[in-house]
XYZ file of C-alpha atoms in Angstrom:
556
model
C 83.183 38.544 6.742
C 79.510 38.948 7.564
C 79.092 41.675 4.953
C 80.422 40.315 1.670
C 80.844 36.631 2.492
C 80.569 33.964 5.173
C 82.780 30.931 5.644
C 80.725 28.018 6.966
C 82.494 24.755 7.744
C 79.465 22.840 9.067
C 76.759 23.707 6.546
C 73.916 21.323 5.802
C 71.364 21.030 3.023
C 67.817 21.842 4.118
C 65.183 19.213 3.457
C 62.128 20.130 1.341
C 59.961 20.020 4.480
C 61.927 22.885 6.046
C 61.121 25.525 3.443
C 58.850 26.446 0.552
C 59.736 28.123 -2.733
C 57.585 30.442 -4.819
C 59.054 29.847 -8.266
C 56.841 32.483 -9.882
C 57.876 35.379 -7.657
C 61.271 34.031 -6.618
C 61.298 33.941 -2.825
C 61.881 31.375 -0.085
C 59.836 30.940 3.090
C 61.450 29.043 5.963
C 59.264 26.989 8.276
C 61.544 27.630 11.262
C 63.114 30.831 12.490
C 66.833 31.333 11.973
C 69.042 32.172 14.928
C 71.242 35.246 14.883
C 74.403 33.150 14.390
C 72.976 31.078 11.530
C 73.643 31.654 7.851
C 71.318 31.068 4.900
C 72.529 30.669 1.330
C 71.071 29.319 -1.894
C 72.001 27.973 -5.320
C 69.419 27.876 -8.084
C 68.791 27.870 -11.809
C 66.345 30.026 -13.719
C 65.256 30.932 -17.233
C 63.961 34.113 -18.820
C 60.687 34.302 -20.692
C 61.388 33.737 -24.373
C 64.969 32.585 -23.755
C 65.907 28.900 -23.644
C 69.218 29.570 -21.882
C 69.413 28.200 -18.332
C 71.162 30.604 -15.960
C 72.650 29.463 -12.663
C 73.483 31.257 -9.428
C 75.857 29.486 -7.055
C 77.189 25.946 -7.195
C 75.414 22.656 -6.469
C 76.922 20.019 -4.232
C 77.333 17.551 -7.107
C 79.512 20.057 -8.963
C 82.187 20.418 -6.277
C 84.413 17.709 -4.863
C 85.963 17.680 -1.407
C 88.028 19.517 -0.176
C 87.057 22.356 -2.524
C 84.692 25.046 -1.273
C 81.063 25.256 -2.332
C 80.261 28.823 -3.416
C 76.595 29.833 -3.074
C 74.613 33.067 -2.923
C 74.436 34.541 0.585
C 70.917 35.515 1.717
C 71.498 36.025 5.450
C 74.764 36.423 7.316
C 75.641 36.477 11.000
C 75.756 40.284 10.976
C 72.530 42.318 11.033
C 73.400 45.402 9.011
C 70.632 47.424 7.381
C 73.088 49.301 5.162
C 74.234 46.370 3.049
C 72.343 45.189 -0.065
C 71.540 41.876 1.619
C 69.037 43.674 3.876
C 66.824 44.395 0.852
C 66.440 40.667 0.253
C 64.604 40.290 3.554
C 60.835 40.303 2.989
C 59.290 42.752 5.449
C 55.666 42.411 4.355
C 54.984 39.019 5.979
C 53.257 38.837 9.356
C 52.591 35.738 11.430
C 49.298 35.229 13.261
C 50.875 32.530 15.459
C 48.367 29.902 14.418
C 47.918 27.104 11.914
C 45.269 25.886 9.473
C 43.481 29.181 8.966
C 39.984 29.071 7.536
C 38.776 31.471 4.865
C 35.370 31.514 6.506
C 34.700 34.643 8.598
C 38.295 35.823 8.173
C 38.687 39.539 8.877
C 41.827 41.647 8.737
C 42.021 45.426 9.033
C 44.858 47.926 9.190
C 44.370 50.559 11.867
C 46.208 53.784 12.631
C 46.223 55.100 16.181
C 46.380 58.882 15.799
C 46.491 61.793 18.205
C 42.716 62.014 18.712
C 42.647 60.341 22.092
C 44.677 57.430 20.774
C 41.628 55.941 19.052
C 42.541 53.541 16.268
C 40.925 54.214 12.890
C 40.997 52.277 9.659
C 41.346 55.394 7.511
C 42.933 58.873 7.377
C 40.727 61.922 7.925
C 43.148 64.863 7.470
C 44.246 64.058 3.916
C 43.244 65.012 0.395
C 39.628 64.477 -0.618
C 40.354 61.621 -3.039
C 41.819 59.481 -0.273
C 39.927 60.875 2.708
C 37.934 58.196 4.509
C 39.240 55.436 2.244
C 39.919 52.228 4.171
C 43.618 51.541 4.561
C 43.283 48.002 3.224
C 41.750 49.446 0.049
C 44.236 52.312 -0.123
C 47.120 49.828 0.008
C 45.608 47.493 -2.587
C 44.545 44.768 -0.167
C 40.850 44.962 -1.061
C 40.497 44.583 -4.811
C 38.403 41.400 -5.002
C 35.254 39.969 -3.489
C 34.832 36.502 -1.980
C 34.388 34.999 -5.449
C 37.667 36.663 -6.541
C 35.872 39.011 -8.907
C 37.450 42.423 -9.453
C 34.985 44.120 -7.115
C 35.931 45.625 -3.756
C 33.831 44.310 -0.866
C 35.460 46.019 2.112
C 37.217 42.842 3.247
C 40.832 41.778 3.069
C 41.437 39.616 0.000
C 42.025 36.065 1.215
C 44.078 34.317 -1.507
C 45.736 31.192 -0.158
C 49.079 29.469 -0.962
C 51.070 32.681 -1.067
C 54.292 30.864 -0.179
C 54.189 28.654 -3.268
C 51.794 29.994 -5.885
C 51.346 33.666 -5.026
C 48.596 35.236 -2.942
C 47.968 37.110 0.279
C 47.688 34.284 2.837
C 49.395 31.032 3.778
C 46.724 29.266 5.779
C 48.879 26.249 6.674
C 51.137 28.257 9.024
C 48.984 31.353 9.604
C 51.041 33.956 7.744
C 49.771 37.136 6.104
C 51.544 38.216 2.916
C 50.731 41.861 2.295
C 50.767 42.399 -1.505
C 53.258 45.273 -1.315
C 56.987 45.328 -0.684
C 56.900 48.196 1.824
C 53.198 48.721 2.584
C 53.736 51.275 5.367
C 56.671 52.995 3.683
C 57.239 53.866 0.052
C 54.061 52.105 -1.105
C 51.996 54.224 1.289
C 53.686 57.330 -0.096
C 52.792 56.215 -3.602
C 49.165 55.636 -2.628
C 49.046 59.140 -1.069
C 50.768 60.893 -3.966
C 47.953 63.469 -4.133
C 48.858 64.754 -0.640
C 52.687 64.757 -0.169
C 52.458 66.529 3.194
C 50.218 63.818 4.661
C 52.373 61.129 3.061
C 55.408 62.515 4.867
C 53.453 62.507 8.114
C 52.186 58.939 7.975
C 54.850 57.006 6.037
C 56.854 54.748 8.362
C 60.069 54.460 6.330
C 62.185 53.505 9.333
C 60.281 50.234 9.556
C 62.137 49.032 6.464
C 65.493 50.798 6.847
C 66.127 49.912 10.508
C 65.966 46.815 12.639
C 62.792 46.077 14.566
C 64.234 47.348 17.842
C 65.387 50.640 16.326
C 62.170 51.146 14.360
C 60.183 50.961 17.588
C 62.068 54.017 18.823
C 59.971 56.261 16.545
C 56.697 56.655 18.526
C 55.332 59.290 16.147
C 55.468 56.777 13.283
C 54.942 53.493 15.071
C 51.125 53.694 15.117
C 49.991 51.068 12.628
C 48.246 47.941 13.871
C 46.883 44.755 12.388
C 43.454 43.931 13.812
C 40.979 41.232 12.953
C 39.503 37.858 13.738
C 39.846 34.392 12.290
C 38.858 30.786 12.741
C 41.788 28.465 13.156
C 41.938 24.734 13.450
C 44.782 22.314 13.346
C 42.448 20.412 11.066
C 43.029 16.720 10.813
C 46.708 17.069 11.777
C 47.626 17.668 15.421
C 51.172 18.251 16.631
C 52.088 16.477 19.858
C 54.901 18.888 20.668
C 57.582 16.192 20.687
C 59.475 14.064 18.192
C 60.795 10.493 18.042
C 57.849 9.064 19.936
C 57.901 5.403 20.903
C 55.742 3.104 18.800
C 52.279 2.468 20.232
C 52.485 5.188 22.887
C 49.701 7.374 21.429
C 46.061 6.900 22.507
C 43.247 8.848 20.794
C 39.693 8.993 22.151
C 36.560 10.764 20.898
C 33.618 11.106 23.247
C 34.959 8.323 25.455
C 35.478 5.943 22.506
C 39.034 4.749 21.873
C 39.859 5.190 18.200
C 41.800 2.598 16.234
C 45.165 3.439 14.761
C 45.498 3.252 10.957
C 41.695 3.151 10.721
C 40.496 6.318 12.460
C 43.887 8.015 12.702
C 47.523 7.669 11.732
C 50.612 8.664 13.718
C 53.938 9.956 12.423
C 56.171 8.864 15.298
C 59.249 10.621 13.913
C 57.619 14.038 13.431
C 55.262 13.700 16.415
C 51.973 14.376 14.590
C 48.563 12.681 14.584
C 46.284 12.804 11.537
C 42.578 12.092 12.088
C 41.463 10.153 9.001
C 37.862 9.474 10.051
C 36.098 12.665 9.025
C 32.902 11.722 10.835
C 34.581 12.591 14.130
C 35.817 15.907 12.740
C 32.402 16.929 11.385
C 30.418 15.830 14.431
C 32.265 18.227 16.713
C 33.010 15.502 19.232
C 35.934 16.470 21.508
C 39.010 14.476 20.555
C 41.582 13.757 23.262
C 45.119 12.669 22.423
C 47.475 11.343 25.077
C 51.056 10.205 24.690
C 53.337 8.629 27.250
C 56.371 10.636 28.220
C 59.587 9.898 26.416
C 61.259 9.475 29.799
C 59.221 6.346 30.425
C 61.011 4.687 27.529
C 64.530 5.583 28.564
C 66.910 2.721 29.280
C 67.423 1.710 32.898
C 70.968 0.801 33.908
C 71.939 -1.635 36.641
C 75.514 -2.321 37.776
C 76.377 -5.332 39.951
C 79.800 -6.106 41.405
C 81.333 -8.792 43.617
C 84.834 -9.083 45.005
C 85.932 -12.104 47.091
C 89.373 -12.787 48.593
C 90.686 -15.811 50.497
C 93.955 -15.881 52.419
C 95.368 -19.415 52.400
C 98.261 -18.407 54.647
C 100.037 -15.323 55.765
C 102.081 -15.455 52.556
C 99.440 -16.495 49.951
C 96.242 -14.594 48.961
C 93.804 -15.308 46.093
C 90.871 -13.175 44.921
C 87.983 -13.237 42.445
C 86.079 -10.198 40.983
C 83.022 -9.956 38.714
C 81.286 -6.813 37.365
C 78.071 -6.694 35.325
C 76.474 -3.655 33.612
C 72.984 -4.231 32.267
C 70.649 -1.867 30.403
C 66.976 -2.708 30.253
C 64.234 -1.341 27.996
C 60.521 -1.694 28.798
C 58.743 -4.844 27.767
C 56.752 -4.453 24.591
C 59.155 -2.095 22.874
C 58.844 -2.907 19.198
C 62.245 -1.904 17.932
C 65.619 -0.619 18.998
C 67.578 1.714 16.751
C 71.175 1.088 15.773
C 73.553 2.533 18.355
C 70.922 2.456 21.134
C 70.899 -1.279 21.809
C 70.724 -2.251 25.521
C 73.960 -3.859 26.679
C 74.589 -6.709 29.097
C 78.375 -6.689 29.599
C 80.323 -8.710 32.146
C 83.938 -8.472 33.317
C 85.373 -11.198 35.534
C 88.924 -11.649 36.810
C 91.274 -13.284 39.312
C 94.220 -12.006 41.329
C 97.026 -13.770 43.209
C 99.544 -12.486 45.758
C 102.455 -14.494 47.213
C 105.372 -13.328 49.355
C 108.078 -15.103 51.396
C 111.245 -14.171 53.348
C 114.398 -16.031 52.265
C 117.986 -15.958 53.598
C 119.077 -18.126 50.700
C 118.587 -15.253 48.288
C 120.655 -12.994 50.570
C 123.529 -15.516 50.598
C 123.462 -15.762 46.812
C 123.526 -11.984 46.404
C 126.475 -11.660 48.815
C 128.648 -13.457 46.248
C 128.497 -10.289 44.203
C 131.660 -8.201 44.710
C 129.790 -4.955 45.101
C 126.980 -6.210 47.375
C 126.940 -7.269 51.029
C 123.918 -7.677 53.346
C 122.884 -9.532 56.513
C 119.075 -8.838 56.258
C 116.610 -11.408 55.016
C 115.481 -11.029 51.377
C 111.765 -11.038 50.465
C 110.278 -12.714 47.400
C 106.907 -11.228 46.235
C 104.640 -12.144 43.292
C 101.419 -10.349 42.252
C 99.317 -11.398 39.282
C 95.950 -10.347 37.796
C 93.753 -11.686 35.020
C 90.536 -10.181 33.536
C 88.139 -11.223 30.801
C 85.492 -9.018 29.132
C 82.285 -10.738 27.924
C 80.058 -8.435 25.769
C 76.350 -9.093 25.418
C 72.921 -7.564 24.956
C 69.481 -7.683 26.533
C 67.239 -10.679 25.883
C 64.518 -8.328 24.690
C 66.289 -7.854 21.355
C 67.345 -11.496 20.964
C 69.264 -14.318 22.594
C 72.908 -15.159 22.147
C 74.576 -13.326 19.270
C 71.335 -12.892 17.317
C 70.227 -9.496 18.506
C 67.963 -7.639 16.110
C 68.496 -3.936 15.443
C 66.886 -1.521 12.993
C 69.222 0.429 10.767
C 66.285 2.293 9.173
C 62.679 1.154 8.893
C 61.753 4.103 6.628
C 58.916 5.279 8.859
C 59.469 8.882 7.760
C 59.190 7.848 4.104
C 55.590 6.685 4.509
C 52.751 9.011 3.553
C 49.171 8.064 4.334
C 46.302 9.159 2.115
C 42.649 8.786 3.080
C 40.695 8.176 -0.132
C 37.491 9.289 1.602
C 38.746 12.868 1.788
C 38.139 14.859 -1.372
C 41.080 17.113 -0.464
C 43.419 14.171 -1.051
C 42.276 13.714 -4.664
C 44.043 15.509 -7.504
C 43.346 15.687 -11.201
C 45.533 13.267 -13.159
C 47.520 14.194 -16.237
C 46.927 12.770 -19.697
C 48.777 9.412 -19.974
C 51.968 9.748 -21.994
C 54.094 7.289 -23.924
C 51.157 5.498 -25.570
C 50.904 7.475 -28.787
C 52.041 4.526 -30.941
C 49.018 2.524 -29.855
C 46.820 5.438 -30.830
C 45.300 5.676 -27.340
C 46.324 9.207 -26.325
C 47.774 11.008 -29.362
C 47.088 14.395 -27.726
C 49.783 13.609 -25.095
C 52.553 13.589 -27.686
C 55.226 16.278 -27.307
C 54.557 19.720 -28.794
C 50.774 19.304 -29.020
C 50.198 22.539 -27.151
C 46.644 23.142 -25.975
C 45.561 19.840 -27.520
C 47.076 18.133 -24.492
C 43.690 18.281 -22.714
C 41.266 18.112 -25.660
C 39.783 14.740 -24.690
C 39.286 15.472 -20.995
C 35.630 15.395 -19.927
C 34.192 16.777 -16.699
C 34.758 14.750 -13.528
C 33.772 16.280 -10.197
C 34.368 14.924 -6.709
C 32.519 16.168 -3.671
C 31.063 15.450 -0.254
C 27.472 16.514 0.428
C 27.537 19.048 3.238
C 25.527 17.871 6.304
C 24.006 21.370 6.446
C 21.814 20.461 3.464
C 20.095 17.851 5.662
C 19.547 20.169 8.610
C 15.754 20.272 9.013
C 15.702 22.554 12.034
C 14.355 26.081 11.901
C 17.894 27.445 12.155
C 19.093 25.348 9.204
C 20.693 27.296 6.383
C 18.789 25.447 3.655
C 15.625 24.500 5.516
C 13.235 26.179 3.078
C 15.194 25.788 -0.159
C 15.589 21.980 -0.284
C 12.591 19.689 -0.228
C 12.411 16.209 1.240
C 12.536 14.509 -2.138
C 15.890 16.100 -2.960
C 17.274 15.071 0.418
C 16.283 11.451 -0.127
C 17.821 11.001 -3.573
C 20.304 8.120 -3.858
C 23.261 10.377 -4.631
C 22.488 13.025 -2.050
C 20.960 11.219 0.940
C 22.842 10.657 4.176
C 24.267 7.175 4.783
C 24.288 5.729 8.269
C 27.376 4.037 9.689
C 25.327 0.884 10.333
C 24.643 0.508 6.599
C 28.348 0.161 5.843
C 29.582 -1.282 9.145
C 26.646 -3.213 10.645
C 28.714 -4.636 13.531
C 30.216 -1.338 14.605
C 28.549 0.278 17.638
C 27.602 3.952 17.369
C 27.280 5.808 20.664
C 24.996 8.691 19.764
C 24.600 9.465 23.468
C 28.293 10.404 23.570
C 27.951 12.747 20.637
C 29.179 10.392 17.917
C 27.758 11.120 14.480
C 25.574 8.174 13.310
C 26.180 9.140 9.691
C 29.273 8.542 7.597
C 30.832 10.888 5.065
C 30.309 9.625 1.538
C 32.798 10.474 -1.172
C 30.868 11.191 -4.407
C 32.138 11.206 -7.969
C 30.098 12.850 -10.726
C 31.058 12.306 -14.372
C 29.661 14.425 -17.221
C 30.913 12.922 -20.489
C 29.445 15.657 -22.690
C 30.983 18.593 -20.808
C 34.526 19.847 -21.174
C 36.820 19.114 -18.263
C 39.529 21.323 -16.756
C 42.149 22.597 -19.217
C 40.137 21.314 -22.191
C 40.341 24.184 -24.667
C 38.880 22.198 -27.540
C 36.832 24.337 -29.904
C 37.130 22.980 -33.458
C 37.578 19.510 -34.930
C 41.234 18.499 -35.111
C 43.401 15.413 -35.435
C 43.187 14.935 -31.695
C 39.446 15.328 -31.096
C 36.002 15.436 -32.652
C 35.400 19.087 -31.766
C 32.356 20.632 -30.098
C 28.672 20.767 -30.816
C 26.970 24.102 -31.402
C 25.670 24.128 -27.822
C 29.209 23.797 -26.422
C 29.017 20.108 -25.498
C 31.626 17.589 -26.577
C 30.969 15.946 -29.916
C 31.259 12.146 -29.920
C 31.714 11.862 -26.127
C 32.397 8.115 -26.361
C 35.802 8.902 -27.867
C 36.792 11.167 -24.988
């Protein structure tokens, strides 16, 4: 156990929001860190290039019935052992920058080595062979092969290729992780890069970093001298985490420059996940400070009140009667929109009565003396005690009167996704409509058409004109390259908020941007669109003209 297998009796299936999968390279990235006592396992299917057979590893939950065991592939066990094959499955080339929403702009990342020369960190090796002497470590380790336009030209900067967790690359900007493009960059891959100088490779290679745990690897001070150094711009973007979950409805207030923003117009709130998304890009681009406040969850906790009353009356020295009532009431704040099932506020009452009667009697003693085995001269005592109680369940008036209390089993708040059509990042290219080949509308979408699938797609571009193009100041980036006529064109000019919303006040004194972001669509019917590999006339298209434009664009 812990080496070859793990028996887990309380396993759960991770939701798609808790991990990402790179299907091309075959690895999983978890969004949360696993504890030492947690286990990770996986079941998956895959195919080989050129082979239609579907191979499967592990079992899926729909293939096994209770109480049988579900057998899956173990990726992490409760035991941390670097000698077992499972240790090689751990990716050791991923580093977290402890930030989110990284920007490609002005991103810098260098690898430094702090040698013996006064402990000064350098980005290269000086006492190595001539072919690798003075070569930057990021270039030596294959991390600088492209320029900013992703051309195969080294530019001295770390290659920033986003979406490494899903599509392959060197960065995952959403959670601030660096994916070095080597399996063991400071170990065997460094040795391979320094093959021309084996002595220096033995000196600098940090093999223990990948064969030992982090704590043990730090015990090698002569090897532990590599550092990641750089700078970056990070922004939570339009999504801000509030640091808490299950927030009460209506408890979030967002202001920008002293102006209270409107929910579902300027921003949306995911109350289950505890995130706020700013949908009005004018506030994001203007640089106005945005303040978000949320009331504490403790303010919405239920308040409990217990009331009790006990009354007794003694009619005589032999007769006593009593009455008792208890009430337990839970109250939620006024204005609470909903109450989840199982958390409804109660209003329960218990009331009851009790009687006690006792009396001395010589008659009972005389009757008992007729028994042959009993004889007494003391007075007998007759005593009666009785109790009655009734439980009356109820609920608070805030969720309804009488027996008609309203509860929410599930209002599917987490299943709602909001999309702001004004943001060009929310728009994706659609696929060619399928299932209409009989009508002759989209014959290229029929099965097995190959590259003809996109033959009729023309060029459609969507964009937002950068406000920097309208910066007329001396420090403007495009002050001298764009004339006033180009700035005033219908499809490139800036649009004021008052033109679209004439009754909406704009407080420019508070830093609010008087202009609104305009979402532009540009359609070029004679140019080929993405994934349109049309070259010659075919049954699906009219082919191309000699100048490369689409022939008969009206049919596209």
